[in-house]
Rosetta silent file (secondary structure, phi, psi, omega in degrees, C-alpha in Angstrom):
SEQUENCE: XXXXXXXXXXXXXXXXXXXXXXXXXXXXXXXXXXXXXXXXXXXXXXXXXXXXXXXXXXXXXXXXXXXXXXXXXXXXXXXXXXXXXXXXXXXXXXXXXXXXXXXXXXXXXXXXXXXXXXXXXXXXXXXXXXXXXXXXXXXXXXXXXXXXXXXXXXXXXXXXXXXXXXXXXXXXXXXXXXXXXXXXXXXXXXXXXXXXXXXXXXXXXXXXXXXXX
SCORE:     score description
SCORE:     0.000 S_00000001
   1 L     0.000  -54.590 -175.294  -13.178  -33.175    4.868 S_00000001
   2 H   -55.083  -46.719  176.519  -14.299  -32.181    1.535 S_00000001
   3 H   -58.816  -42.896 -171.737  -17.559  -30.979    2.903 S_00000001
   4 H   -69.436  -24.208  167.814  -16.233  -29.028    5.526 S_00000001
   5 H   -63.967  -57.751  176.599  -13.764  -27.331    2.989 S_00000001
   6 H   -50.090  -43.605  178.301  -16.601  -26.606    0.778 S_00000001
   7 H   -67.076  -38.787  176.905  -18.621  -24.999    3.696 S_00000001
   8 H   -70.920  -38.770  163.633  -15.755  -22.764    4.563 S_00000001
   9 H   -47.192  -48.064  169.534  -15.229  -21.771    1.025 S_00000001
  10 H   -73.617  -42.277  164.775  -18.791  -20.627    0.755 S_00000001
  11 H   -42.451  -37.536 -162.176  -18.834  -18.718    4.035 S_00000001
  12 H   -78.659   -6.185  170.550  -15.852  -17.039    3.040 S_00000001
  13 H   -60.568  -43.011  172.889  -17.914  -15.125    0.241 S_00000001
  14 H   -57.492  -12.725  173.474  -19.562  -13.141    3.002 S_00000001
  15 L   -61.276  141.036  174.299  -16.207  -11.542    3.959 S_00000001
  16 L   -82.907  -28.367  171.916  -15.649   -8.116    3.180 S_00000001
  17 L  -106.418 -175.937  176.989  -12.002   -8.234    2.042 S_00000001
  18 H   -80.895  -38.153 -177.323  -10.086  -10.624   -0.213 S_00000001
  19 H   -67.341  -42.656  177.809   -7.723  -11.533    2.735 S_00000001
  20 H   -65.934  -34.454  173.640  -10.319  -12.278    5.055 S_00000001
  21 H   -68.736  -34.788  179.606  -12.092  -14.671    2.432 S_00000001
  22 H   -72.458  -30.998 -170.675   -8.731  -16.635    1.887 S_00000001
  23 H   -75.991  -47.530  177.320   -8.329  -16.717    5.614 S_00000001
  24 H   -49.374  -59.585 -169.878  -12.036  -18.177    5.993 S_00000001
  25 H   -71.844  -26.492  179.201  -11.660  -20.624    3.102 S_00000001
  26 H   -84.419  -17.198 -169.505   -8.181  -21.873    4.156 S_00000001
  27 H   -44.146  -72.249 -161.041   -9.275  -22.247    8.047 S_00000001
  28 H   -76.748  -28.010  178.210  -10.110  -25.971    8.101 S_00000001
  29 H   -67.575  -37.071 -178.481   -7.678  -27.180    5.493 S_00000001
  30 H   -78.922  -13.219 -179.316   -4.868  -25.545    7.252 S_00000001
  31 H   -75.886  -47.781  176.801   -6.187  -26.666   10.937 S_00000001
  32 H   -45.976  -56.763 -167.609   -6.156  -30.272    9.343 S_00000001
  33 H   -67.380  -40.469 -170.124   -2.529  -30.057    8.385 S_00000001
  34 H   -73.665  -34.713  169.728   -1.302  -28.472   11.653 S_00000001
  35 H   -63.030   -4.825 -177.872   -3.107  -31.076   13.515 S_00000001
  36 L    84.020  -13.456  167.836   -1.151  -33.751   12.182 S_00000001
  37 L   -44.994  -23.246 -176.191   -4.085  -35.759   10.665 S_00000001
  38 L  -122.156  111.936 -175.508   -2.678  -35.552    7.282 S_00000001
  39 L   -58.943  119.238  173.536    0.836  -36.950    7.018 S_00000001
  40 L  -129.254  156.583  174.962    3.350  -34.514    5.068 S_00000001
  41 L   -57.885  161.156  179.504    7.032  -34.565    4.138 S_00000001
  42 H   -68.512  -43.771 -177.939    9.358  -32.575    6.358 S_00000001
  43 H   -56.423  -13.841 -176.111   10.167  -30.328    3.205 S_00000001
  44 H   -70.883  -32.100 -163.324    6.502  -29.571    2.721 S_00000001
  45 L   -80.035  -10.240 -177.440    6.460  -27.255    5.820 S_00000001
  46 H   -72.759  -28.374 -168.688    9.304  -25.098    4.101 S_00000001
  47 H   -45.867  -54.783 -172.206    6.612  -24.195    1.271 S_00000001
  48 H   -71.465  -41.887 -174.086    4.737  -21.473    2.890 S_00000001
  49 H   -67.601  -38.485 -176.081    7.955  -19.681    4.045 S_00000001
  50 H   -68.089  -28.762 -178.999    9.484  -20.055    0.611 S_00000001
  51 H   -75.696  -36.553 -178.354    5.959  -18.320   -0.869 S_00000001
  52 H   -67.150  -35.201 -173.087    6.181  -15.728    1.737 S_00000001
  53 H   -64.240  -46.313 -179.360    9.789  -14.916    0.904 S_00000001
  54 H   -72.682  -29.687  172.464    8.997  -14.770   -2.779 S_00000001
  55 H   -75.056  -36.405 -161.215    5.967  -12.272   -2.365 S_00000001
  56 L  -132.005   72.783 -173.161    7.472  -10.399    0.435 S_00000001
  57 L   -75.012  162.366 -168.923   11.403  -10.437    0.235 S_00000001
  58 H   -59.919  -18.851 -172.307   13.486   -9.803    3.122 S_00000001
  59 H  -100.195   19.948  168.940   14.960   -6.582    2.132 S_00000001
  60 H  -109.484    7.879 -174.149   11.478   -5.220    1.910 S_00000001
  61 L   -76.173  -31.309  172.279   10.649   -6.172    5.626 S_00000001
  62 L   -62.928   -9.859  167.091   11.564   -2.731    6.858 S_00000001
  63 L   -97.227 -178.222  177.887    8.537   -1.278    5.031 S_00000001
  64 L   -74.761  151.939 -176.573    5.016   -1.929    5.560 S_00000001
  65 L   -75.014  177.743 -173.497    3.393   -5.374    4.995 S_00000001
  66 L   -80.703  104.477  173.029    0.701   -5.853    2.478 S_00000001
  67 L  -128.715  116.204  164.111   -2.540   -3.742    3.879 S_00000001
  68 L   -58.109  138.085  163.570   -4.751   -2.895    1.248 S_00000001
  69 L   -62.374  107.569  175.227   -6.029    0.705    0.891 S_00000001
  70 L   -49.898  147.547  179.682   -9.827    0.622    1.602 S_00000001
  71 L   -54.289  -24.786 -173.153  -12.052    1.737   -1.356 S_00000001
  72 L  -123.863   28.531  168.254  -13.496    4.745    0.164 S_00000001
  73 L   -54.559  -57.154 -169.158  -10.554    5.771    2.084 S_00000001
  74 L   -82.890    2.729 -176.760   -9.322    8.708   -0.333 S_00000001
  75 L   -62.733  131.322 -178.555  -12.807    9.889   -1.028 S_00000001
  76 L    86.616   24.929 -178.759  -12.909   13.839   -0.808 S_00000001
  77 H   -79.540  -37.510 -178.449   -9.116   13.650   -1.402 S_00000001
  78 H   -76.526  -22.971  170.470   -9.312   15.715   -4.417 S_00000001
  79 H   -65.613  -31.381 -172.347  -11.313   18.662   -2.521 S_00000001
  80 H   -96.300  -23.502  177.162   -8.577   18.986   -0.187 S_00000001
  81 L  -132.916   78.303 -178.923   -5.490   18.312   -2.571 S_00000001
  82 L   -70.777  147.036  174.272   -6.716   19.440   -5.807 S_00000001
  83 L  -130.018  150.434 -179.268   -4.487   18.557   -9.005 S_00000001
  84 L   -74.295  152.637  152.324   -4.550   19.996  -12.488 S_00000001
  85 L   -26.201  127.094  172.804   -5.408   17.538  -15.350 S_00000001
  86 L    87.503  -12.958 -178.115   -2.359   15.351  -16.295 S_00000001
  87 L   -61.116  147.526 -170.904   -0.707   15.671  -12.854 S_00000001
  88 E   -99.819  127.733 -156.014    1.587   12.944  -12.018 S_00000001
  89 E  -134.801  127.545  179.387    0.703   10.963   -9.051 S_00000001
  90 E  -123.308  125.875  169.904    2.794    7.982   -7.365 S_00000001
  91 E   -87.888  105.463 -171.312    1.691    5.236   -5.125 S_00000001
  92 E   -90.889   96.556  176.148    4.906    4.417   -3.177 S_00000001
  93 L    85.939   59.483 -164.960    4.812    0.771   -2.401 S_00000001
  94 L   -64.881  -17.182 -178.658    1.615   -0.029   -4.321 S_00000001
  95 L    64.789 -117.250  173.424    1.219   -3.585   -3.462 S_00000001
  96 L   -90.810  -15.993  175.211   -1.766   -5.205   -5.521 S_00000001
  97 L   112.066    4.566  179.446   -2.870   -1.838   -6.549 S_00000001
  98 H   -48.640  -45.250  161.115   -5.653   -0.926   -4.222 S_00000001
  99 H   -37.770  -63.005 -178.409   -4.087    2.440   -3.756 S_00000001
 100 H   -52.165  -41.995 -175.520   -3.914    3.027   -7.215 S_00000001
 101 H   -71.719  -48.500  178.553   -7.403    2.244   -7.867 S_00000001
 102 H   -56.410  -23.833 -178.702   -8.623    4.439   -5.149 S_00000001
 103 H   -74.186  -24.078 -173.883   -6.431    7.289   -6.537 S_00000001
 104 H   -94.785    6.075  175.319   -7.919    6.920   -9.937 S_00000001
 105 H   -99.398  -54.072 -174.324  -11.436    7.414   -8.609 S_00000001
 106 H   -67.045  -29.601 -177.836  -10.686   10.680   -7.047 S_00000001
 107 L  -131.947   65.698 -174.047   -8.069   11.864   -9.934 S_00000001
 108 L   -65.179  -12.353  174.376   -9.430   10.141  -13.126 S_00000001
 109 L  -102.681    6.376  177.834   -7.273   12.581  -15.312 S_00000001
 110 L   -67.400  148.338  160.462   -3.955   11.890  -13.318 S_00000001
 111 E   -92.070  101.857 -170.058   -0.991    9.931  -14.674 S_00000001
 112 E   -88.092  132.352 -179.680   -0.823    7.267  -11.963 S_00000001
 113 E  -124.512  130.883 -176.282    2.558    5.618  -11.159 S_00000001
 114 E  -133.799  167.031 -178.912    3.271    2.945   -8.695 S_00000001
 115 E  -137.251  136.859  175.978    6.430    1.382   -7.246 S_00000001
 116 E  -148.426  126.072 -178.110    6.559   -2.112   -5.687 S_00000001
 117 L   -64.910  -50.803 -171.246    9.622   -4.227   -4.547 S_00000001
 118 L   -68.605  120.377  178.058    7.889   -7.763   -4.838 S_00000001
 119 H   -65.764  -37.536  163.557    7.816   -8.682   -8.468 S_00000001
 120 H   -40.189  -54.826 -170.003    4.728  -11.029   -7.783 S_00000001
 121 H   -79.299  -31.046  178.872    2.829   -8.259   -6.484 S_00000001
 122 H   -59.303  -40.678 -161.642    4.088   -5.814   -9.040 S_00000001
 123 H   -73.984  -31.684 -175.648    3.079   -8.238  -11.946 S_00000001
 124 H   -66.928  -39.265  178.416   -0.426   -8.749  -10.041 S_00000001
 125 H   -55.712  -62.423 -171.011   -0.654   -4.978   -9.767 S_00000001
 126 H   -54.219  -36.092  177.077    0.122   -4.397  -13.470 S_00000001
 127 H   -81.230  -33.934 -174.746   -2.920   -6.672  -14.528 S_00000001
 128 H   -78.314  -30.751 -169.548   -5.304   -5.306  -12.018 S_00000001
 129 L  -127.922   54.487 -169.982   -4.256   -1.685  -12.928 S_00000001
 130 L   -52.717  -33.999 -163.655   -3.230   -1.726  -16.697 S_00000001
 131 L   -76.481  -19.661 -175.544   -3.824    2.065  -17.060 S_00000001
 132 L   -90.037  150.381  170.323   -1.096    2.923  -14.403 S_00000001
 133 E   -85.884  119.350 -171.353    2.736    2.704  -14.924 S_00000001
 134 E  -126.362  133.099 -179.107    4.135    0.401  -12.269 S_00000001
 135 E  -120.578  144.401  163.245    7.806   -0.486  -11.799 S_00000001
 136 E   -84.790   97.095 -175.473    9.424   -3.223   -9.751 S_00000001
 137 L  -170.879 -179.221  179.931   11.845   -1.406   -7.374 S_00000001
 138 L   -70.676  106.241 -179.173   12.837    0.397   -4.155 S_00000001
 139 H   -59.083  -20.135 -179.984   10.341    2.977   -3.613 S_00000001
 140 H   -74.281  -28.250  176.599   13.171    5.003   -1.390 S_00000001
 141 H   -83.029   -2.571  175.609   15.103    5.167   -4.681 S_00000001
 142 L   -80.683  150.382 -172.380   12.477    6.926   -6.652 S_00000001
 143 L   -92.518  108.099 -175.057   12.977   10.634   -7.397 S_00000001
 144 H   -93.386   18.684  169.016    9.679   12.402   -6.098 S_00000001
 145 H   -64.347  -18.099 -163.686   10.667   15.805   -7.778 S_00000001
 146 H  -104.126    1.403 -170.843    8.678   14.947  -10.813 S_00000001
 147 L  -106.151  152.366  174.748    5.435   13.982   -8.760 S_00000001
 148 L   -93.943  -19.627 -179.005    2.529   16.324   -7.836 S_00000001
 149 E  -148.197  139.602  167.853    1.311   13.847   -5.220 S_00000001
 150 E  -126.584  120.464 -172.063    2.808   11.009   -3.356 S_00000001
 151 E  -104.234  138.998  172.429    0.763    8.547   -1.547 S_00000001
 152 E  -149.717  138.803  161.837    1.801    6.221    1.047 S_00000001
 153 L  -107.623   75.617 -164.748    0.618    3.338    3.302 S_00000001
 154 L   -99.519 -138.551 -178.445    3.524    2.633    5.457 S_00000001
 155 L  -143.912  156.538 -177.657    3.960    2.101    9.197 S_00000001
 156 H   -53.768  -31.429  175.222    5.033    4.611   11.934 S_00000001
 157 H   -71.762  -18.365  175.682    8.618    3.594   11.881 S_00000001
 158 H  -100.961    1.867 -178.220    9.154    4.499    8.267 S_00000001
 159 H   -76.005  -36.138  170.822    7.276    7.867    8.285 S_00000001
 160 H   -45.161  -41.898 -177.689   10.431    9.842    9.403 S_00000001
 161 H   -67.680  -40.498  178.082   12.134    8.501    6.523 S_00000001
 162 H   -67.149  -32.585 -176.377    9.367    9.385    4.162 S_00000001
 163 H   -67.826  -55.780 -176.795    9.181   12.992    5.791 S_00000001
 164 H   -39.285  -59.328 -171.724   13.002   13.382    5.307 S_00000001
 165 H   -49.432  -56.846 -162.819   12.461   12.320    1.456 S_00000001
 166 H   -68.434  -48.721  176.953    9.528   14.538    0.754 S_00000001
 167 H   -40.873  -37.503  173.438   11.258   17.558    2.539 S_00000001
 168 H   -67.579  -50.450 -162.238   14.285   16.986    0.003 S_00000001
 169 H  -110.980  -36.839 -173.998   12.382   16.194   -3.052 S_00000001
 170 L   -77.463  130.844 -174.454    8.945   17.414   -3.323 S_00000001
 171 L   -61.528  145.292  172.788    8.384   20.597   -5.430 S_00000001
 172 L   -46.001  126.755  170.151    6.408   23.608   -3.698 S_00000001
 173 L    97.928    0.228 -173.364    2.653   22.733   -4.106 S_00000001
 174 L   -89.537  144.435  175.301    3.247   19.127   -4.303 S_00000001
 175 E  -106.878  128.872  178.954    1.446   16.646   -1.828 S_00000001
 176 E  -103.984  121.000 -176.730    2.491   13.923    0.706 S_00000001
 177 E  -125.301  125.278 -169.630   -0.506   11.931    1.517 S_00000001
 178 E  -118.972  128.737  176.775   -0.361    9.101    4.368 S_00000001
 179 E   -98.268  134.505 -169.442   -3.126    6.798    5.152 S_00000001
 180 L    60.976  -40.986 -171.862   -3.444    6.133    8.911 S_00000001
 181 L  -102.235  139.334 -167.836   -0.083    7.188   10.026 S_00000001
 182 L   -97.987  144.387  167.447    0.691   10.907   10.979 S_00000001
 183 L   -96.060  104.958  179.369    3.946   12.261   10.191 S_00000001
 184 L   -50.940  -25.966  173.842    4.691   14.003   13.593 S_00000001
 185 L   -67.366  -25.439 -174.134    7.082   16.166   12.177 S_00000001
 186 E  -114.026  159.227  162.233    4.949   18.041    9.952 S_00000001
 187 E   -89.809  132.167  167.939    1.673   20.347   10.295 S_00000001
 188 L   -70.130  143.382  173.514   -1.008   18.944    8.165 S_00000001
 189 L   -61.746  -56.100 -174.752   -2.641   20.519    5.388 S_00000001
 190 E  -151.036  171.344  177.462   -5.872   18.671    5.958 S_00000001
 191 E  -148.128  133.337  175.093   -7.050   15.255    7.585 S_00000001
 192 E  -102.895  139.988 -176.411   -9.777   13.075    6.147 S_00000001
 193 L  -131.289   44.749 -177.649  -11.805   10.631    8.310 S_00000001
 194 L   -70.443  -32.437 -174.663  -14.128    9.031    5.555 S_00000001
 195 L  -105.402  134.256  176.933  -13.046    5.488    6.832 S_00000001
 196 L   -62.254  128.226 -179.687  -13.279    4.842   10.818 S_00000001
 197 L    73.201   -6.306 -173.712   -9.535    4.231   12.276 S_00000001
 198 L  -118.793   60.773  177.016   -8.227    5.095    8.821 S_00000001
 199 L   -54.730  138.054  170.934   -7.284    8.858    8.919 S_00000001
 200 E   -94.681  131.524 -174.638   -5.864   10.334    5.600 S_00000001
 201 E  -118.991  109.697  177.054   -3.132   12.744    6.432 S_00000001
 202 E  -112.242  138.594 -164.536   -2.212   15.576    3.881 S_00000001
 203 E  -130.089  145.569 -177.092    0.721   17.511    3.889 S_00000001
 204 E  -135.524  135.776 -178.088    1.686   20.189    1.245 S_00000001
 205 L   -83.058  155.921  -23.086    5.185   21.375    0.343 S_00000001
 206 L   -56.058  127.437 -163.429    6.704   23.670    1.442 S_00000001
 207 L   -79.725  139.671  167.258    6.110   21.679    4.767 S_00000001
 208 E   -93.928  142.194  173.640    5.571   23.314    8.082 S_00000001
 209 E   -77.198  139.634  172.477    6.967   21.769   11.201 S_00000001
 210 L   -67.703  157.633 -176.194    4.362   20.673   13.783 S_00000001
 211 L   -83.518  -19.733  175.337    4.802   22.200   17.267 S_00000001
 212 L   -81.033  -22.442 -172.664    4.903   18.472   18.526 S_00000001
 213 L   -98.859    0.000    0.000    7.535   17.250   16.073 S_00000001
């Protein structure tokens, strides 16, 4: 059992993302537990649920789960959405901070902010991105009027809500940037395709309605 676990842990190093490394390393131990070969008390099966609820509270389930921003996804963003030095940028729902790190690469002189509902993720993002101002809270309660760019990696079901908020609060010239998911109601200012199957949709206020939306 120890040997099989070590082999899985060693092989996990070859995975391209942290999530895949964890999945590979934990594959054998989890399979062993599920098979019933190792006896566990009944309450032990509630621990994974407790961990999920701690990291990802139920009132955040309506938003996107934890999907990290690919490191190269935002390359060329500054060419299509230029910002002045000192511009204020928000990663709404920043998770562990992958989006903030990608934003910092393209906007090194911007003031980066993040909002994350899960306090364990917010704490981890604060350690990983000490140069950003990250708060624990509801991204939908943020006032977007102060920001020059708002970045999202949500899901299709929440995009209409983001569009409504952006229309109401983003100042003229500010950008709404969405990774992967299009705002069908708006005409995009530009679209980046740096990472396959992960388009970056850029919208600029005042927004124009799309013909399909």
